[in-house]
Short mmCIF file of C-alpha atoms and ligand atoms in Angstrom, two decimals:
data_model
loop_
_atom_site.label_atom_id
_atom_site.label_comp_id
_atom_site.label_asym_id
_atom_site.label_seq_id
_atom_site.Cartn_x
_atom_site.Cartn_y
_atom_site.Cartn_z
CA MET E 141 -26.99 84.30 -26.75
CA ASN E 142 -29.15 86.71 -28.74
CA THR E 143 -32.49 86.84 -26.96
CA PRO E 144 -35.23 88.97 -28.46
CA PRO E 145 -37.49 91.00 -26.11
CA GLN E 146 -40.65 88.95 -26.18
CA GLY E 147 -44.29 88.98 -25.09
CA SER E 148 -46.44 85.88 -25.29
CA GLN E 149 -44.82 82.57 -25.98
CA GLU E 150 -47.99 81.03 -27.32
CA PRO E 151 -47.63 79.71 -30.98
CA THR E 152 -49.76 81.82 -33.34
CA ARG E 153 -52.32 79.88 -35.42
CA GLU E 154 -53.42 82.66 -37.73
CA PRO E 155 -53.94 81.64 -41.31
CA PHE E 156 -51.17 82.89 -43.77
CA ILE E 157 -49.84 82.51 -47.22
CA PRO E 158 -46.59 80.40 -47.09
CA ALA E 159 -43.53 81.37 -49.07
CA LEU E 160 -44.50 79.65 -52.29
CA ARG E 161 -48.31 79.47 -51.51
CA PHE E 162 -48.29 75.78 -50.82
CA ARG E 163 -46.58 74.43 -47.71
CA VAL E 164 -44.99 71.57 -49.57
CA LEU E 165 -43.06 73.97 -51.71
CA THR E 166 -41.48 75.90 -48.80
CA ARG E 167 -38.42 73.60 -48.86
CA ALA E 168 -37.89 74.54 -52.55
CA TYR E 169 -38.02 78.30 -51.85
CA ASP E 170 -34.41 78.98 -51.33
CA ALA E 171 -33.27 77.05 -54.48
CA LEU E 172 -35.99 78.79 -56.65
CA LEU E 173 -35.05 82.29 -55.46
CA SER E 174 -31.32 81.86 -55.80
CA LEU E 175 -31.85 80.42 -59.34
CA THR E 176 -34.27 83.04 -60.56
CA LEU E 177 -34.00 86.29 -58.65
CA ASP E 178 -30.26 87.12 -58.03
CA GLU E 179 -31.57 87.18 -54.44
CA GLU E 180 -28.31 87.91 -52.66
CA ARG E 181 -27.73 91.21 -54.63
CA HIS E 182 -31.21 92.61 -53.82
CA LYS E 183 -31.00 91.56 -50.20
CA ARG E 184 -27.43 93.10 -49.93
CA ALA E 185 -28.77 96.42 -51.30
CA LEU E 186 -31.51 96.37 -48.66
CA ILE E 187 -29.06 95.77 -45.87
CA GLU E 188 -26.68 98.41 -47.15
CA GLN E 189 -29.56 101.05 -47.26
CA ALA E 190 -30.44 100.11 -43.56
CA ALA E 191 -27.05 101.42 -42.39
CA ILE E 192 -26.95 99.17 -39.44
CA THR E 193 -24.31 100.02 -36.79
CA PRO E 194 -22.82 97.93 -33.98
CA GLY E 195 -25.22 97.37 -31.10
CA HIS E 196 -28.31 97.92 -33.18
CA ALA E 197 -31.24 95.54 -32.56
CA VAL E 198 -32.57 94.43 -35.99
CA LEU E 199 -35.81 92.59 -36.80
CA ASP E 200 -36.38 90.71 -40.06
CA LEU E 201 -40.08 90.80 -40.29
CA GLY E 202 -41.49 87.77 -42.25
CA CYS E 203 -38.10 86.18 -42.45
CA GLY E 204 -39.22 83.04 -44.03
CA THR E 205 -36.20 80.74 -44.51
CA GLY E 206 -33.89 83.23 -42.96
CA THR E 207 -31.70 84.19 -45.86
CA LEU E 208 -31.94 87.98 -45.10
CA THR E 209 -31.59 87.30 -41.35
CA ARG E 210 -28.35 85.36 -41.97
CA MET E 211 -26.96 87.96 -44.30
CA ILE E 212 -27.81 90.91 -41.85
CA LYS E 213 -25.86 89.03 -39.06
CA THR E 214 -22.99 88.15 -41.27
CA ALA E 215 -22.64 91.75 -42.45
CA HIS E 216 -23.09 93.19 -38.94
CA PRO E 217 -21.76 90.62 -36.35
CA ALA E 218 -22.18 93.26 -33.52
CA ALA E 219 -25.93 93.72 -34.25
CA SER E 220 -28.43 91.57 -32.44
CA VAL E 221 -30.69 90.09 -35.16
CA THR E 222 -34.21 88.54 -34.79
CA GLY E 223 -36.30 86.89 -37.53
CA LEU E 224 -40.05 86.55 -37.09
CA ASP E 225 -42.40 84.58 -39.34
CA LEU E 226 -45.75 82.78 -38.95
CA ASP E 227 -44.61 79.61 -40.67
CA PRO E 228 -42.93 77.02 -38.40
CA GLU E 229 -41.56 75.01 -41.29
CA ALA E 230 -39.81 78.11 -42.78
CA LEU E 231 -38.47 78.92 -39.33
CA GLY E 232 -37.17 75.30 -38.95
CA ILE E 233 -35.14 75.89 -42.17
CA ALA E 234 -33.94 79.29 -40.92
CA ARG E 235 -32.78 77.88 -37.67
CA ARG E 236 -30.86 75.07 -39.43
CA LYS E 237 -29.16 77.53 -41.75
CA ALA E 238 -28.22 79.76 -38.88
CA ALA E 239 -26.77 76.79 -36.92
CA ASP E 240 -24.88 75.55 -39.93
CA ALA E 241 -23.29 79.02 -40.32
CA GLY E 242 -22.57 79.23 -36.63
CA LEU E 243 -24.62 82.46 -36.28
CA ASP E 244 -26.28 83.62 -33.15
CA LEU E 245 -29.74 84.49 -34.35
CA ALA E 246 -33.10 84.56 -32.59
CA PHE E 247 -36.14 83.32 -34.48
CA VAL E 248 -39.64 83.94 -33.21
CA GLN E 249 -42.92 82.34 -34.41
CA GLY E 250 -45.68 84.98 -34.77
CA SER E 251 -47.65 87.21 -36.94
CA ALA E 252 -46.24 90.46 -38.44
CA THR E 253 -49.82 91.80 -37.74
CA ALA E 254 -49.40 91.31 -33.93
CA PRO E 255 -45.79 90.46 -33.22
CA PRO E 256 -45.09 88.88 -29.83
CA LEU E 257 -42.21 91.36 -29.31
CA GLU E 258 -41.66 94.31 -27.03
CA PRO E 259 -42.65 97.72 -28.45
CA GLY E 260 -39.86 100.16 -29.00
CA SER E 261 -37.15 97.58 -28.80
CA PHE E 262 -35.70 97.69 -32.38
CA ASP E 263 -33.48 100.19 -34.24
CA ARG E 264 -34.14 98.68 -37.61
CA VAL E 265 -36.98 96.63 -39.07
CA LEU E 266 -36.32 95.07 -42.51
CA THR E 267 -38.94 93.23 -44.26
CA SER E 268 -38.52 91.38 -47.65
CA LEU E 269 -41.19 89.87 -49.83
CA MET E 270 -43.73 89.61 -47.09
CA LEU E 271 -46.09 92.47 -47.52
CA HIS E 272 -47.52 91.12 -50.72
CA HIS E 273 -48.71 88.13 -48.77
CA LEU E 274 -51.03 90.28 -46.65
CA ARG E 275 -54.33 91.89 -47.52
CA ARG E 276 -54.80 95.64 -47.10
CA GLU E 277 -55.90 95.54 -43.50
CA GLN E 278 -53.20 93.00 -42.61
CA LYS E 279 -50.54 95.34 -44.24
CA GLN E 280 -51.93 98.21 -42.24
CA GLN E 281 -51.63 96.10 -39.02
CA ALA E 282 -48.15 94.90 -39.87
CA LEU E 283 -46.89 98.50 -40.72
CA GLY E 284 -48.49 99.82 -37.57
CA ALA E 285 -46.82 97.00 -35.58
CA ALA E 286 -43.46 97.71 -37.26
CA TRP E 287 -43.85 101.41 -36.23
CA SER E 288 -44.60 100.37 -32.66
CA LEU E 289 -41.58 97.91 -32.47
CA LEU E 290 -39.19 100.70 -33.52
CA ARG E 291 -37.54 103.04 -31.14
CA PRO E 292 -38.26 106.82 -31.95
CA GLY E 293 -35.99 107.60 -34.81
CA GLY E 294 -35.68 103.91 -35.87
CA GLU E 295 -35.99 102.92 -39.47
CA LEU E 296 -38.12 100.50 -41.56
CA HIS E 297 -36.61 99.16 -44.79
CA VAL E 298 -38.88 97.22 -47.27
CA ALA E 299 -38.22 95.18 -50.29
CA ASP E 300 -41.27 94.09 -52.06
CA TRP E 301 -43.21 94.07 -55.39
CA GLY E 302 -43.99 97.59 -56.49
CA ARG E 303 -45.85 99.15 -59.38
CA PRO E 304 -44.66 97.67 -62.65
CA GLN E 305 -42.43 100.08 -64.65
CA ASP E 306 -43.88 98.88 -67.92
CA SER E 307 -46.10 96.24 -69.55
CA LEU E 308 -43.46 93.60 -69.59
CA MET E 309 -42.93 93.91 -65.74
CA LYS E 310 -46.70 93.87 -65.34
CA LEU E 311 -46.90 90.54 -67.30
CA ALA E 312 -43.91 89.17 -65.32
CA PHE E 313 -45.77 89.86 -62.07
CA LEU E 314 -48.92 87.98 -63.09
CA PRO E 315 -47.70 84.56 -62.03
CA VAL E 316 -46.91 85.99 -58.48
CA ARG E 317 -50.41 87.50 -58.34
CA ILE E 318 -52.04 84.21 -59.47
CA LEU E 319 -49.88 82.23 -56.88
CA ASP E 320 -50.18 84.56 -53.91
CA GLY E 321 -53.49 86.03 -54.72
CA PHE E 322 -54.98 89.14 -56.47
CA ALA E 323 -56.23 90.77 -53.17
CA PRO E 324 -53.02 90.67 -51.20
CA THR E 325 -50.87 91.92 -54.22
CA ARG E 326 -53.30 94.60 -55.30
CA ASP E 327 -51.70 97.46 -53.28
CA ASN E 328 -48.26 96.42 -54.59
CA VAL E 329 -49.26 96.50 -58.18
CA ARG E 330 -50.93 99.88 -57.68
CA GLY E 331 -47.81 101.25 -56.12
CA ASN E 332 -49.64 102.05 -52.82
CA LEU E 333 -46.96 100.92 -50.41
CA PRO E 334 -45.46 104.46 -49.82
CA THR E 335 -48.97 105.71 -48.98
CA LEU E 336 -49.56 102.82 -46.58
CA LEU E 337 -46.18 103.63 -44.93
CA ARG E 338 -47.21 107.27 -44.49
CA ASP E 339 -50.68 106.28 -43.20
CA ALA E 340 -48.96 104.05 -40.54
CA GLY E 341 -47.22 107.18 -39.21
CA PHE E 342 -43.80 106.94 -40.90
CA ALA E 343 -41.92 109.99 -42.03
CA ASP E 344 -39.36 110.43 -44.75
CA VAL E 345 -40.88 107.72 -46.82
CA ALA E 346 -38.94 107.21 -50.04
CA GLU E 347 -38.64 104.60 -52.78
CA THR E 348 -34.93 104.05 -53.12
CA ARG E 349 -34.64 101.43 -55.85
CA ASN E 350 -36.89 99.84 -58.57
CA ALA E 351 -35.24 96.71 -60.06
CA ARG E 352 -36.46 94.69 -62.98
CA THR E 353 -36.83 90.97 -62.14
CA VAL E 354 -38.34 88.00 -63.77
CA TYR E 355 -41.19 88.36 -61.27
CA GLY E 356 -41.79 92.03 -61.97
CA THR E 357 -40.52 95.28 -60.37
CA LEU E 358 -38.80 94.78 -57.00
CA THR E 359 -39.14 98.03 -55.07
CA HIS E 360 -37.01 99.11 -51.98
CA LEU E 361 -38.45 101.66 -49.70
CA ARG E 362 -37.19 103.38 -46.52
CA ALA E 363 -39.17 105.10 -43.82
CA ARG E 364 -38.54 106.52 -40.35
CA ARG E 365 -40.42 106.54 -37.05
CA PRO E 366 -40.27 110.15 -36.07
CA ALA E 367 -38.05 110.90 -32.93
C1 LIG T 45 -42.06 85.08 -50.04
S1 LIG T 45 -41.63 84.68 -48.37
C2 LIG T 45 -40.35 85.88 -48.06
C3 LIG T 45 -39.32 85.33 -47.10
C4 LIG T 45 -38.10 86.13 -46.94
N1 LIG T 45 -38.40 87.36 -46.21
C5 LIG T 45 -37.50 86.53 -48.19
O1 LIG T 45 -37.21 87.64 -48.52
O2 LIG T 45 -37.01 85.56 -48.91
C6 LIG T 45 -43.06 85.42 -47.56
C7 LIG T 45 -42.93 85.03 -45.95
O3 LIG T 45 -44.02 85.81 -45.26
C8 LIG T 45 -44.42 84.97 -44.30
N2 LIG T 45 -45.68 85.51 -43.80
C9 LIG T 45 -46.98 85.56 -44.39
N3 LIG T 45 -47.86 86.08 -43.71
C10 LIG T 45 -47.19 86.52 -42.54
C11 LIG T 45 -47.71 87.09 -41.34
N4 LIG T 45 -48.86 87.53 -41.18
N5 LIG T 45 -46.80 87.33 -40.35
C12 LIG T 45 -45.46 86.81 -40.46
N6 LIG T 45 -45.03 86.17 -41.53
C13 LIG T 45 -45.90 86.01 -42.58
C14 LIG T 45 -44.60 83.56 -44.86
O4 LIG T 45 -44.58 82.57 -43.94
C15 LIG T 45 -43.31 83.62 -45.74
O5 LIG T 45 -42.30 82.93 -44.98
#
């Protein structure tokens, strides 16, 4: 059984922006993404860049309905994989999907800003489409927490909305900004994620990919906690 190293077991009640802004829409999230985003291709690219090896402990931070978590474990069965999210409903969907696929995954309810997990216990932290749900100070807290959760030399791999490549991508991102809020998406649209990563103490920060999507520019980044 895959058991993540945990701290407090108390459910976290911090306010958060659900996957599609309104809780009632969470159950439609998977269908919407697979129809509109070519989701598996982007998530596969993030997993490939993470270069996970057997025995690695991997965290999917803000795992939502657990698609990336499931894909990590399928691609790397000898890694121990944990998903963390604040939304109990999304976690319920994630757990059902893992059970249906017969995958041994651990899911933890908690905030990315103060994860109830043991510092220094992960080799890789992956996070997809969560950071744009967080305001500046929450992003800083979550990136600081990701740094602490990693072992020295461990890596963070991010997929999230980045600075639009052109005015069409800027326009495409507008519905996301209206839905998820202008404040939490501001650092994304301004292309500030690399700076926030460096400010959190990460080294070797690099943008690895900028993909055009119907929701704007999807940026992948990598960063390393210095050894
Ligand atoms: C758009 S969904 C992305 C889900 C998944 N990672 C993916 O790539 O499809 C954003 C997720 O971030 C979660 N979230 C928002 N604020 C959070 C926080 N402070 N801590 C943990 N998860 C959070 C939401 O509950 C939601 O499941």
